[in-house]
Short mmCIF file of C-alpha atoms in Angstrom, two decimals:
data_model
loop_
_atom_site.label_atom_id
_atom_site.label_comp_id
_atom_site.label_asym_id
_atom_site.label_seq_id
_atom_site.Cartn_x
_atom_site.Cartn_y
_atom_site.Cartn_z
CA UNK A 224 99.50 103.52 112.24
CA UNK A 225 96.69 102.80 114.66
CA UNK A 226 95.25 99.87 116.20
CA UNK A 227 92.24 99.07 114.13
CA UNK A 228 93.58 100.75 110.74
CA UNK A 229 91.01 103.59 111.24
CA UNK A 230 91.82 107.40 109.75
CA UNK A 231 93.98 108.63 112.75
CA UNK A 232 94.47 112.40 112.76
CA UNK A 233 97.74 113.88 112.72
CA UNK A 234 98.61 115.85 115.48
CA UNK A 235 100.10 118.52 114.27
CA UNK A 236 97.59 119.87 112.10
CA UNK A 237 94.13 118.22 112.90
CA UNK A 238 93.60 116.90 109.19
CA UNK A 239 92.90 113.05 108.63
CA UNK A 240 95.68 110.92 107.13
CA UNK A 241 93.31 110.00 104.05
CA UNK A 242 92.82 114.16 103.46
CA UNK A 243 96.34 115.09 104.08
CA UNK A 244 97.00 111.47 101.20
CA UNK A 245 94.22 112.74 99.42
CA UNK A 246 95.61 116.18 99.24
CA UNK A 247 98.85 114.99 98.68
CA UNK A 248 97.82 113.04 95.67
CA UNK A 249 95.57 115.59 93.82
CA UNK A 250 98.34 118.42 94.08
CA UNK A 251 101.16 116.17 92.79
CA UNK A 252 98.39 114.98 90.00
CA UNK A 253 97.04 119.00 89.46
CA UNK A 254 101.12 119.89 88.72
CA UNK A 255 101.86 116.52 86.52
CA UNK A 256 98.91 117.71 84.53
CA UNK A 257 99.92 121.32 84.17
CA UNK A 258 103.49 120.72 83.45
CA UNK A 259 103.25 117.89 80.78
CA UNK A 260 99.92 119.80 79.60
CA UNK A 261 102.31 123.10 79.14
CA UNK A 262 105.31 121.59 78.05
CA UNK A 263 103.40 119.72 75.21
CA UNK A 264 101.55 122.66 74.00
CA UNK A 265 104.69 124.58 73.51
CA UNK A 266 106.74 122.01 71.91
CA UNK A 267 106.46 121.13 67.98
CA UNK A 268 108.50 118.88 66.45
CA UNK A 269 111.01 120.26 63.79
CA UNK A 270 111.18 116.96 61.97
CA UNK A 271 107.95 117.09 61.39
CA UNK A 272 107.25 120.92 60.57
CA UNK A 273 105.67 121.77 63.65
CA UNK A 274 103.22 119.01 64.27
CA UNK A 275 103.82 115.70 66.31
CA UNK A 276 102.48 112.47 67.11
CA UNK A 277 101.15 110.67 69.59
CA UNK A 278 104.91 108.81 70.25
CA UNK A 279 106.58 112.20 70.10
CA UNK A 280 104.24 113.65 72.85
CA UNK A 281 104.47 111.35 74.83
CA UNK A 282 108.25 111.00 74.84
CA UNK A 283 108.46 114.36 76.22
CA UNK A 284 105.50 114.54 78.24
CA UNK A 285 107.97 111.62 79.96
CA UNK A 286 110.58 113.55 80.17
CA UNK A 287 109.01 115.91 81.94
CA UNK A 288 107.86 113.40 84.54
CA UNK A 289 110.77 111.77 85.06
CA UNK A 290 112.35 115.33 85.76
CA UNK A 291 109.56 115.87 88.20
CA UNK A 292 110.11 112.44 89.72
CA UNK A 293 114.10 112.57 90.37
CA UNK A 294 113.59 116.14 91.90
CA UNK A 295 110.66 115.26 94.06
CA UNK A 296 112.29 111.97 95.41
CA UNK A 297 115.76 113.92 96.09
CA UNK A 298 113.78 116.23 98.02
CA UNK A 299 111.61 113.26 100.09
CA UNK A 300 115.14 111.93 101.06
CA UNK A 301 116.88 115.20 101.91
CA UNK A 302 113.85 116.01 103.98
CA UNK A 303 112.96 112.93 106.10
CA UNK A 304 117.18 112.53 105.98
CA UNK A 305 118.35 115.85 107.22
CA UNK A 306 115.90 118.92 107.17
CA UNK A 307 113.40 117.09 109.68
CA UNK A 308 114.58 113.71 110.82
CA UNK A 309 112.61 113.51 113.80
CA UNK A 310 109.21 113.67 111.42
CA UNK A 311 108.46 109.78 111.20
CA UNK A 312 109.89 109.34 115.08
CA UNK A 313 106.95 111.85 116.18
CA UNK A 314 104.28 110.17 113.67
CA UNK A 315 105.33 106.49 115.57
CA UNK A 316 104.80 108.27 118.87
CA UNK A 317 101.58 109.50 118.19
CA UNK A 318 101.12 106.11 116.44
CA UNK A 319 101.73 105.03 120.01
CA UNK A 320 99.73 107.20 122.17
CA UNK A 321 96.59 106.51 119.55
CA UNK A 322 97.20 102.54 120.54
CA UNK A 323 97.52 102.87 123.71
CA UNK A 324 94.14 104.54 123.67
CA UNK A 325 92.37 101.90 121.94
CA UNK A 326 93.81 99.43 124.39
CA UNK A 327 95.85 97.47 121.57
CA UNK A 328 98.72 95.14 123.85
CA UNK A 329 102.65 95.97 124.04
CA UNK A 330 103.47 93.34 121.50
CA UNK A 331 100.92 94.74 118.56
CA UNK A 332 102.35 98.01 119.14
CA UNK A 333 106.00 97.25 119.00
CA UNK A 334 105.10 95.30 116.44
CA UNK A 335 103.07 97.98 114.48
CA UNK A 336 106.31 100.54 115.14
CA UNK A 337 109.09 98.66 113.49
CA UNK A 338 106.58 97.76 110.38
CA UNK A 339 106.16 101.40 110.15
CA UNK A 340 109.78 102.17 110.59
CA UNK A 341 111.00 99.37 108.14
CA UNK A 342 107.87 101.27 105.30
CA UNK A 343 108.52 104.74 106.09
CA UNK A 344 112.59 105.35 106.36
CA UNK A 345 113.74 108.03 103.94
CA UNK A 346 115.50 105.90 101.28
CA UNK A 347 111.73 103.68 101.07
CA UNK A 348 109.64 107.39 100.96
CA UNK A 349 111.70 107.90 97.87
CA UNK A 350 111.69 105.40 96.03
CA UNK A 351 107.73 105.62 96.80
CA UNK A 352 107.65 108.80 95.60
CA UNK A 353 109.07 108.12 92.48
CA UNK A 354 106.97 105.94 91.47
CA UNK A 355 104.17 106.82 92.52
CA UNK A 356 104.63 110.22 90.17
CA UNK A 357 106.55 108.31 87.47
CA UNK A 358 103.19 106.25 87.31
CA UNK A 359 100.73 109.06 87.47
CA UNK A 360 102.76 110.93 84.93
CA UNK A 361 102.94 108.09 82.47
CA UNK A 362 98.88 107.91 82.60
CA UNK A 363 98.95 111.63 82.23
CA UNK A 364 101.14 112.04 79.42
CA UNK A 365 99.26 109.11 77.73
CA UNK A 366 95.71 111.21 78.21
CA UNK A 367 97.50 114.29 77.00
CA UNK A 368 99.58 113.12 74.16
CA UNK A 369 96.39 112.12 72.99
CA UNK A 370 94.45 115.62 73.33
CA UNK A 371 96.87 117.83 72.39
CA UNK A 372 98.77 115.68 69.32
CA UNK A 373 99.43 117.92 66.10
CA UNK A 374 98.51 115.73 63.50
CA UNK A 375 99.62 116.86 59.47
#
């Protein structure tokens, strides 16, 4: 949200938007790893006498995602929704103020506003957020299944 589409900072805790994304990103990608990494070393299949295969693994490492998704959108939602509804309102006002600065007109910004409210509203975050985990979890289970298979 700025006029040129430059890394604005956020005001609230002096970190770019592509660091806090960044940051974002590589957590939710660190505990996708480490759960489906976890789950898939401690499972065995008893059809198959302990071992799996690469279908097996990654059937569960799925599971595991899509756990990880549902809870993580519910939690967008009931966040942006209820805990701290005033969070995008104060991001479009600095949005704003940064705008303003660079001398963009009244139309561009108004304009700029209700294309971020119409992206950002809390039902949109989460359905973003799911899948954009349900999407790094499938790649991840994929890599995985494939390292830590049991093969007979």
């Amino acid at each position: 949200f700025s006029a040129q589409g430059e890394d604005s900072e956020i005001n609230f805790t002096g970190i770019s938007e592509k660091s806090a994304a960044l940051f974002s990103l590589a957590g939710t990608a660190l505990f996708l790893i480490i759960s489906v990494f976890l789950y898939l070393k401690k499972i065995a299949s008893p059809e198959l006498n302990g071992f799996y295969t690469f279908g097996y693994g990654f059937k569960n490492g799925m599971m595991v995602v899509a756990a990880s998704a549902v809870t993580m959108a519910v939690f967008t939602f009931i966040f942006f929704q209820f805990i701290n509804p005033g969070f995008m309102e104060s991001m479009i006002a600095e949005g704003i103020k940064q705008m303003k600065n660079k001398g963009a007109g009244e139309t561009e910004i108004q304009t700029a506003a209700e294309n971020f409210r119409d992206m950002h509203s809390p039902f949109f975050e989460s359905v973003k957020t799911m899948i954009r985990i349900l999407l790094m979890g499938a790649f991840f289970s994929i890599i995985i299944s494939l390292v830590v298979k049991k093969v007979k």
